[in-house]
Coordinates of C-alpha atoms in Angstrom, one line a residue:
M1 CA 17.6 -8.8 -73.0
T2 CA 18.7 -5.3 -71.8
D3 CA 21.7 -3.6 -73.2
S4 CA 23.6 -3.9 -69.9
I5 CA 22.9 -7.6 -69.6
Q6 CA 24.0 -8.1 -73.2
A7 CA 27.2 -6.2 -72.6
E8 CA 28.0 -8.3 -69.5
N9 CA 27.4 -11.5 -71.4
I10 CA 29.7 -10.4 -74.2
Y11 CA 32.5 -9.3 -71.9
R12 CA 32.1 -12.5 -69.9
K13 CA 32.6 -14.5 -73.1
V14 CA 35.8 -12.5 -73.9
T15 CA 37.1 -12.8 -70.4
L16 CA 36.6 -16.6 -70.2
R17 CA 38.3 -17.0 -73.6
L18 CA 41.4 -14.8 -72.9
I19 CA 42.1 -14.3 -69.2
P20 CA 42.6 -18.0 -68.1
F21 CA 45.1 -18.6 -70.9
L22 CA 47.0 -15.3 -70.4
F23 CA 47.0 -16.0 -66.7
I24 CA 48.8 -19.3 -67.3
C25 CA 51.3 -17.7 -69.7
Y26 CA 52.2 -15.0 -67.2
L27 CA 52.4 -17.5 -64.4
A28 CA 55.0 -19.4 -66.4
A29 CA 56.8 -16.2 -67.2
Y30 CA 57.0 -14.9 -63.7
L31 CA 58.0 -18.2 -62.3
D32 CA 60.9 -18.5 -64.7
R33 CA 61.9 -14.9 -63.8
V34 CA 62.1 -15.4 -60.0
N35 CA 62.7 -19.1 -59.4
V36 CA 66.4 -18.1 -59.0
G37 CA 65.2 -17.0 -55.5
F38 CA 64.6 -20.7 -54.6
A39 CA 67.5 -22.0 -56.6
K40 CA 69.6 -19.7 -54.4
L41 CA 68.9 -21.9 -51.3
Q42 CA 71.2 -24.6 -52.9
M43 CA 73.0 -22.8 -55.8
L44 CA 75.0 -20.4 -53.7
S45 CA 76.7 -23.0 -51.6
D46 CA 77.3 -25.3 -54.6
L47 CA 78.9 -22.5 -56.7
K48 CA 80.4 -20.5 -53.8
F49 CA 78.5 -17.3 -54.8
S50 CA 78.2 -14.4 -52.3
E51 CA 74.9 -12.6 -51.6
T52 CA 76.1 -9.7 -53.7
V53 CA 76.9 -11.9 -56.7
Y54 CA 73.4 -13.5 -56.3
G55 CA 71.8 -10.1 -56.1
L56 CA 73.7 -8.7 -59.1
G57 CA 72.8 -11.8 -61.2
A58 CA 69.2 -11.7 -60.1
G59 CA 69.0 -8.0 -61.1
I60 CA 71.0 -8.1 -64.3
F61 CA 68.0 -9.8 -65.9
F62 CA 66.4 -6.3 -65.9
I63 CA 69.2 -4.6 -67.8
G64 CA 68.5 -6.7 -70.9
Y65 CA 64.8 -6.4 -70.2
F66 CA 65.1 -2.5 -70.1
I67 CA 67.1 -2.3 -73.3
F68 CA 64.7 -4.3 -75.4
E69 CA 61.3 -3.5 -73.8
V70 CA 60.2 -0.5 -76.0
P71 CA 61.4 -2.0 -79.3
S72 CA 59.7 -5.3 -78.4
N73 CA 56.4 -3.7 -77.7
I74 CA 56.4 -1.6 -80.9
L75 CA 57.2 -4.8 -82.8
L76 CA 54.3 -6.5 -81.1
E77 CA 52.0 -3.8 -82.4
K78 CA 53.4 -4.0 -85.9
I79 CA 53.8 -7.8 -86.3
G80 CA 50.8 -8.8 -84.2
P81 CA 50.4 -10.1 -80.6
R82 CA 50.0 -13.7 -81.5
V83 CA 53.3 -14.2 -83.3
W84 CA 55.3 -11.9 -81.1
I85 CA 54.1 -13.3 -77.8
A86 CA 54.8 -16.8 -79.0
R87 CA 58.4 -15.8 -80.0
I88 CA 58.9 -14.3 -76.6
M89 CA 57.7 -17.3 -74.7
I90 CA 59.6 -20.0 -76.6
T91 CA 62.9 -18.1 -76.4
W92 CA 62.6 -17.4 -72.7
G93 CA 61.6 -21.0 -72.0
V94 CA 64.7 -22.3 -73.7
L95 CA 67.0 -19.8 -71.9
S96 CA 65.4 -20.4 -68.5
S97 CA 66.1 -24.1 -68.9
C98 CA 69.7 -23.4 -69.9
M99 CA 70.2 -21.8 -66.4
M100 CA 70.9 -25.3 -65.2
F101 CA 74.3 -25.0 -66.9
V102 CA 75.4 -22.1 -64.8
S103 CA 78.9 -22.9 -63.4
S104 CA 80.5 -19.5 -62.8
E105 CA 79.7 -15.9 -62.0
T106 CA 80.2 -15.0 -65.7
S107 CA 77.8 -17.7 -67.0
Y108 CA 75.3 -16.7 -64.3
Y109 CA 75.4 -13.1 -65.4
V110 CA 75.3 -13.8 -69.1
L111 CA 72.3 -16.2 -68.9
R112 CA 70.3 -13.9 -66.7
F113 CA 71.0 -11.0 -69.1
L114 CA 69.9 -13.0 -72.1
L115 CA 66.8 -14.2 -70.3
G116 CA 65.9 -10.5 -69.7
I117 CA 66.3 -9.8 -73.5
A118 CA 64.2 -12.8 -74.4
E119 CA 61.3 -11.9 -72.0
A120 CA 61.3 -8.1 -72.8
G121 CA 57.9 -7.1 -74.1
F122 CA 55.8 -9.9 -72.7
F123 CA 54.1 -8.1 -69.8
P124 CA 53.7 -4.7 -71.4
G125 CA 52.6 -6.6 -74.5
I126 CA 49.8 -8.3 -72.6
I127 CA 48.8 -5.0 -71.0
L128 CA 48.6 -3.5 -74.5
Y129 CA 46.8 -6.5 -75.8
L130 CA 44.1 -6.1 -73.2
T131 CA 43.4 -2.6 -74.5
Y132 CA 42.5 -4.3 -77.8
W133 CA 39.5 -5.9 -76.1
Y134 CA 38.5 -3.9 -73.0
P135 CA 37.7 -0.2 -72.6
Q136 CA 39.2 1.8 -69.7
A137 CA 36.2 1.4 -67.4
R138 CA 36.7 -2.4 -67.3
R139 CA 40.4 -2.7 -67.1
G140 CA 41.0 -2.3 -63.4
R141 CA 39.4 -5.7 -62.5
I142 CA 40.6 -7.4 -65.7
T143 CA 44.2 -6.3 -65.2
A144 CA 44.0 -7.5 -61.6
L145 CA 42.7 -10.9 -62.7
F146 CA 45.5 -11.3 -65.1
M147 CA 48.2 -10.1 -62.6
T148 CA 47.0 -12.5 -59.9
A149 CA 49.3 -14.8 -61.9
I150 CA 52.2 -13.1 -59.9
A151 CA 50.5 -14.1 -56.7
F152 CA 49.7 -17.6 -57.8
S153 CA 53.3 -18.0 -59.1
G154 CA 54.1 -17.8 -55.4
V155 CA 51.2 -20.1 -54.3
V156 CA 52.2 -22.7 -56.9
G157 CA 55.8 -21.9 -57.4
G158 CA 57.0 -22.0 -53.8
P159 CA 55.7 -25.5 -53.1
L160 CA 56.6 -26.8 -56.6
S161 CA 60.1 -25.4 -56.4
G162 CA 60.7 -26.8 -53.0
W163 CA 59.4 -30.2 -54.1
I164 CA 61.6 -30.3 -57.2
M165 CA 64.7 -29.3 -55.3
S166 CA 64.2 -31.8 -52.5
S167 CA 62.9 -34.7 -54.6
F168 CA 65.2 -34.5 -57.7
A169 CA 68.4 -33.5 -55.9
G170 CA 71.2 -35.7 -57.1
M171 CA 69.2 -37.6 -59.7
Y172 CA 71.4 -38.6 -62.6
G173 CA 74.2 -36.5 -61.0
I174 CA 72.2 -33.3 -61.4
A175 CA 71.7 -30.9 -58.5
G176 CA 68.2 -30.0 -57.2
W177 CA 68.6 -26.4 -58.3
Q178 CA 69.5 -27.5 -61.8
W179 CA 66.4 -29.7 -62.1
L180 CA 64.4 -26.6 -60.9
F181 CA 65.6 -24.5 -63.9
L182 CA 65.1 -27.4 -66.4
L183 CA 61.7 -28.5 -65.4
E184 CA 60.2 -25.0 -64.8
G185 CA 61.5 -23.7 -68.2
L186 CA 59.7 -26.4 -70.3
P187 CA 56.1 -25.2 -69.8
S188 CA 56.9 -21.8 -71.3
I189 CA 58.1 -23.5 -74.5
V190 CA 54.8 -25.5 -74.8
L191 CA 52.7 -22.5 -74.0
G192 CA 54.5 -20.4 -76.7
V193 CA 53.4 -23.0 -79.3
A194 CA 49.9 -22.9 -77.9
V195 CA 49.8 -19.1 -78.3
I196 CA 50.0 -19.4 -82.1
I197 CA 47.0 -21.7 -82.1
Y198 CA 44.8 -20.1 -79.5
L199 CA 45.2 -16.3 -79.5
D200 CA 43.7 -13.8 -82.0
D201 CA 45.3 -10.5 -82.8
S202 CA 42.2 -8.4 -82.4
V203 CA 38.4 -8.3 -82.0
V204 CA 37.9 -8.3 -85.8
K205 CA 39.9 -11.5 -86.3
A206 CA 38.2 -13.4 -83.5
K207 CA 36.3 -16.3 -85.2
W208 CA 34.7 -17.2 -81.9
L209 CA 32.7 -13.9 -81.8
T210 CA 29.6 -13.2 -83.8
D211 CA 29.5 -10.2 -86.1
E212 CA 27.1 -8.5 -83.7
E213 CA 29.5 -9.0 -80.8
K214 CA 32.4 -7.7 -82.8
T215 CA 30.5 -4.6 -83.7
F216 CA 29.6 -4.0 -80.1
L217 CA 33.1 -4.5 -78.7
Q218 CA 34.7 -2.3 -81.4
S219 CA 32.2 0.5 -80.8
K220 CA 33.2 0.6 -77.1
L221 CA 36.9 0.6 -78.0
D222 CA 36.4 3.4 -80.6
A223 CA 34.5 5.5 -78.1
D224 CA 37.3 4.9 -75.5
A225 CA 40.0 6.0 -77.9
Q226 CA 38.3 9.4 -78.3
T227 CA 39.1 10.2 -74.7
K228 CA 42.9 9.4 -74.9
V229 CA 45.9 11.5 -75.9
H230 CA 47.4 10.9 -79.4
L231 CA 51.1 11.6 -78.9
P232 CA 53.9 11.0 -81.5
I233 CA 56.3 8.3 -80.2
A234 CA 59.1 10.9 -79.8
K235 CA 57.0 12.9 -77.4
I236 CA 56.4 9.9 -75.2
F237 CA 60.0 10.2 -73.9
T238 CA 59.5 13.8 -72.8
D239 CA 56.0 13.6 -71.5
V240 CA 55.9 14.4 -67.7
R241 CA 53.0 12.0 -67.1
V242 CA 54.8 9.1 -68.6
W243 CA 57.8 9.8 -66.5
L244 CA 55.6 10.0 -63.4
F245 CA 53.9 6.7 -64.3
S246 CA 57.4 5.2 -64.7
G247 CA 58.5 6.5 -61.3
I248 CA 55.4 5.1 -59.6
Y249 CA 55.9 1.7 -61.2
F250 CA 59.7 1.8 -60.4
F251 CA 59.1 2.2 -56.6
M252 CA 56.3 -0.3 -56.6
V253 CA 58.3 -3.0 -58.3
M254 CA 61.1 -2.4 -55.8
G255 CA 58.8 -4.0 -53.3
L256 CA 57.6 -6.7 -55.7
Y257 CA 61.1 -8.1 -56.3
G258 CA 62.1 -7.5 -52.7
I259 CA 59.4 -10.1 -51.9
G260 CA 60.1 -12.3 -55.0
F261 CA 63.8 -12.7 -54.5
W262 CA 64.1 -12.6 -50.7
L263 CA 60.9 -14.2 -49.3
P264 CA 62.6 -17.7 -49.2
N265 CA 65.5 -16.2 -47.3
L266 CA 63.2 -14.4 -44.8
I267 CA 61.5 -17.7 -44.0
K268 CA 64.9 -19.5 -43.7
A269 CA 66.1 -16.8 -41.4
A270 CA 63.1 -17.4 -39.2
G271 CA 64.3 -21.0 -38.7
V272 CA 62.6 -22.9 -41.6
T273 CA 65.5 -24.7 -43.2
D274 CA 63.7 -27.5 -45.1
V275 CA 63.2 -26.3 -48.7
L276 CA 59.8 -28.0 -49.1
N277 CA 58.4 -26.4 -46.0
N278 CA 60.0 -23.1 -47.0
G279 CA 58.1 -23.3 -50.3
L280 CA 54.8 -24.2 -48.6
L281 CA 55.0 -21.3 -46.2
S282 CA 56.0 -18.9 -49.0
A283 CA 52.7 -19.6 -50.7
I284 CA 50.7 -18.0 -47.9
P285 CA 51.4 -14.3 -48.6
Y286 CA 50.8 -14.7 -52.3
F287 CA 47.5 -16.5 -51.8
V288 CA 46.1 -13.7 -49.6
A289 CA 47.4 -11.1 -52.0
A290 CA 45.7 -12.9 -55.0
V291 CA 42.3 -12.5 -53.3
A292 CA 43.0 -8.9 -52.3
M293 CA 44.1 -7.9 -55.9
V294 CA 40.8 -8.9 -57.4
L295 CA 38.7 -7.3 -54.7
V296 CA 40.7 -4.0 -54.9
G297 CA 40.5 -3.9 -58.7
K298 CA 36.7 -4.7 -58.6
N299 CA 36.1 -1.9 -56.0
S300 CA 38.1 0.6 -58.0
D301 CA 36.2 -0.1 -61.2
R302 CA 32.9 0.1 -59.3
T303 CA 33.7 3.5 -57.7
G304 CA 35.7 4.8 -60.7
E305 CA 38.4 6.0 -58.2
R306 CA 42.1 5.1 -58.9
H307 CA 44.4 7.5 -57.0
W308 CA 43.3 6.9 -53.4
H309 CA 43.2 3.2 -53.9
L310 CA 46.8 3.3 -55.1
I311 CA 48.0 5.6 -52.3
S312 CA 46.3 3.5 -49.6
F313 CA 47.6 0.1 -50.7
S314 CA 51.1 1.5 -51.4
L315 CA 51.3 2.7 -47.8
I316 CA 49.9 -0.7 -46.6
G317 CA 52.8 -2.4 -48.4
A318 CA 55.3 -0.1 -46.7
V319 CA 53.8 -0.8 -43.3
G320 CA 54.0 -4.6 -44.0
F321 CA 57.7 -4.4 -44.8
W322 CA 58.3 -2.5 -41.6
L323 CA 56.3 -5.0 -39.5
S324 CA 58.4 -7.9 -40.9
T325 CA 61.5 -6.3 -39.3
L326 CA 60.2 -6.3 -35.7
N327 CA 60.7 -9.9 -34.9
P328 CA 62.5 -11.6 -37.8
T329 CA 63.3 -14.8 -35.9
N330 CA 59.5 -15.5 -35.3
I331 CA 58.1 -17.2 -38.4
T332 CA 54.5 -16.2 -37.5
F333 CA 55.3 -12.6 -37.0
S334 CA 57.5 -12.5 -40.1
L335 CA 54.8 -14.1 -42.3
I336 CA 52.1 -11.6 -41.1
G337 CA 54.3 -8.7 -41.9
I338 CA 55.3 -10.0 -45.4
T339 CA 51.7 -11.0 -46.1
I340 CA 50.6 -7.4 -45.5
A341 CA 53.4 -6.1 -47.6
C342 CA 52.5 -8.6 -50.4
V343 CA 48.8 -7.5 -50.3
G344 CA 49.8 -3.8 -50.5
V345 CA 52.4 -4.2 -53.2
L346 CA 50.6 -6.5 -55.5
S347 CA 47.2 -4.7 -55.2
S348 CA 48.8 -1.3 -56.0
I349 CA 50.9 -2.7 -58.9
A350 CA 47.8 -4.2 -60.6
L351 CA 45.8 -1.0 -60.3
S352 CA 48.7 1.2 -61.3
W353 CA 48.2 0.2 -65.0
S354 CA 44.9 1.9 -65.0
L355 CA 46.8 5.3 -65.2
P356 CA 48.9 5.0 -68.4
T357 CA 46.4 2.9 -70.3
A358 CA 43.7 5.6 -69.6
Y359 CA 46.0 8.2 -71.0
L360 CA 47.6 6.8 -74.2
T361 CA 46.4 5.2 -77.4
G362 CA 47.8 3.7 -80.6
T363 CA 51.5 3.3 -81.2
A364 CA 52.0 5.8 -78.4
A365 CA 50.4 3.4 -76.0
A366 CA 52.7 0.6 -77.2
A367 CA 55.8 2.7 -76.6
G368 CA 54.5 4.4 -73.4
I369 CA 53.4 1.2 -71.7
A370 CA 56.7 -0.4 -72.6
M371 CA 58.6 2.6 -71.3
V372 CA 56.7 2.6 -68.0
N373 CA 57.3 -1.1 -67.6
S374 CA 61.0 -1.0 -68.7
I375 CA 61.9 1.8 -66.3
G376 CA 59.8 0.3 -63.6
N377 CA 61.5 -3.0 -63.9
L378 CA 65.0 -1.5 -63.6
S379 CA 64.1 -1.7 -60.0
G380 CA 64.4 -5.4 -60.5
F381 CA 68.1 -4.8 -60.9
V382 CA 68.4 -2.2 -58.1
S383 CA 66.3 -4.0 -55.5
P384 CA 68.0 -7.4 -55.3
F385 CA 71.5 -5.9 -55.7
I386 CA 71.0 -3.3 -52.9
V387 CA 69.3 -5.7 -50.5
G388 CA 72.0 -8.3 -51.2
W389 CA 74.7 -5.7 -50.6
I390 CA 73.0 -4.5 -47.3
K391 CA 72.8 -8.1 -46.2
D392 CA 76.5 -8.8 -46.9
V393 CA 77.5 -5.6 -45.0
T394 CA 75.2 -5.9 -42.0
G395 CA 74.6 -9.7 -41.9
S396 CA 70.9 -9.1 -41.7
L397 CA 67.9 -8.4 -44.0
T398 CA 66.5 -5.8 -41.7
G399 CA 68.2 -2.8 -43.4
G400 CA 67.0 -4.1 -46.8
L401 CA 63.4 -4.3 -45.6
Y402 CA 63.6 -0.7 -44.4
F403 CA 64.9 0.2 -47.9
L404 CA 61.9 -1.6 -49.5
A405 CA 59.4 0.1 -47.2
A406 CA 60.8 3.5 -48.1
S407 CA 60.6 2.6 -51.8
I408 CA 57.0 1.6 -51.8
A409 CA 56.1 4.7 -49.7
C410 CA 57.7 6.9 -52.4
S411 CA 55.3 5.4 -55.0
A412 CA 52.4 6.7 -52.9
L413 CA 53.9 10.2 -53.0
L414 CA 54.2 10.1 -56.8
V415 CA 50.6 8.9 -57.2
A416 CA 49.6 11.9 -55.1
L417 CA 51.5 14.2 -57.5
T418 CA 49.6 12.8 -60.5
K419 CA 46.3 14.1 -59.0
R420 CA 47.7 17.6 -59.2
L421 CA 48.5 17.5 -62.9
K422 CA 46.1 19.3 -65.2
P423 CA 44.4 17.2 -67.8
V424 CA 45.9 17.3 -71.3
R425 CA 43.5 18.6 -74.0
Q426 CA 43.8 17.2 -77.5

């Protein structure tokens, strides 16, 4: 057996062990984060919330997320991924289910804020965890595979949310949107318990690997670490590259949450008022994007090129948002535009993590990845609030879609700037 075939077999074994399980965990996490977008279809009229109140509550999640992101990721590295990821999943599952008790603007804001605190550290923790197993050259495709959970949360979550809200509405005197929060929060709790049993903290602790396989994997990780920058944690917060990576992610995530929180509303505005049909149609952009994410990540790994892939797909996302404004009352045209936007946004977001993970290592990686993710996800506060405000003021989502197109175009500009930075020498 040649060395290359042996390497592929070992990494295939690792991938089959880790990625399907992490995929399911992230699917549950992302679904719990954005299912408020479907609950909105019934919740706003039941609770008499305005679009601005909805947007503020949807976004306030990311304030708690921002505050606790860096500390959470540092704790993950110190305590170990298995215990810390389990803690995150169980607490956010409980709080997500508690969203069924929202009865006022205050309770809505408080629970969304607490949900952000609970989930802080999960996504950057998994990105960090993948660096414990895969060298940089393999992480484009692997990260894309993991992040297709975002896309599949739309494929599965849309129809599931629509079905729950239409089928359970009024059962035992509980509204459909309340059943939605309750039933979609429970899987995260179960998966949190499963993390304790299933995951291993590192290559060395993996009992399902032979000693030879462990030695091979660790040698690749050690060699990879030699090419990275070893920065003290304090310098992470002043490093120009980390801030550039944060800006790139901020503008990309603007587009992501624009889709996540407003796609059901776009479909409704095009004349689809039935929540089940709305959910089924909302799956289409995410399904196409899931396929595109994997193909783009694989091609980027094959060519070794990151920047032009990122620039191209960011601009594709911007064009998609613009197209979706041209005929908003035509469901076919709207879906084509938002599908193109979804492909561009999700493909570029998955690939964007190849930049900071190629640059940082050790505790600096834990802090740096968390900083990029926390600053980036502040756009999860900005995006729904501004789009909601624009809709309240204008009575239309068109202005909000222009805003999202401009945001994702800005990320392409920042990616271009990273090409001009001189490499750091250790």
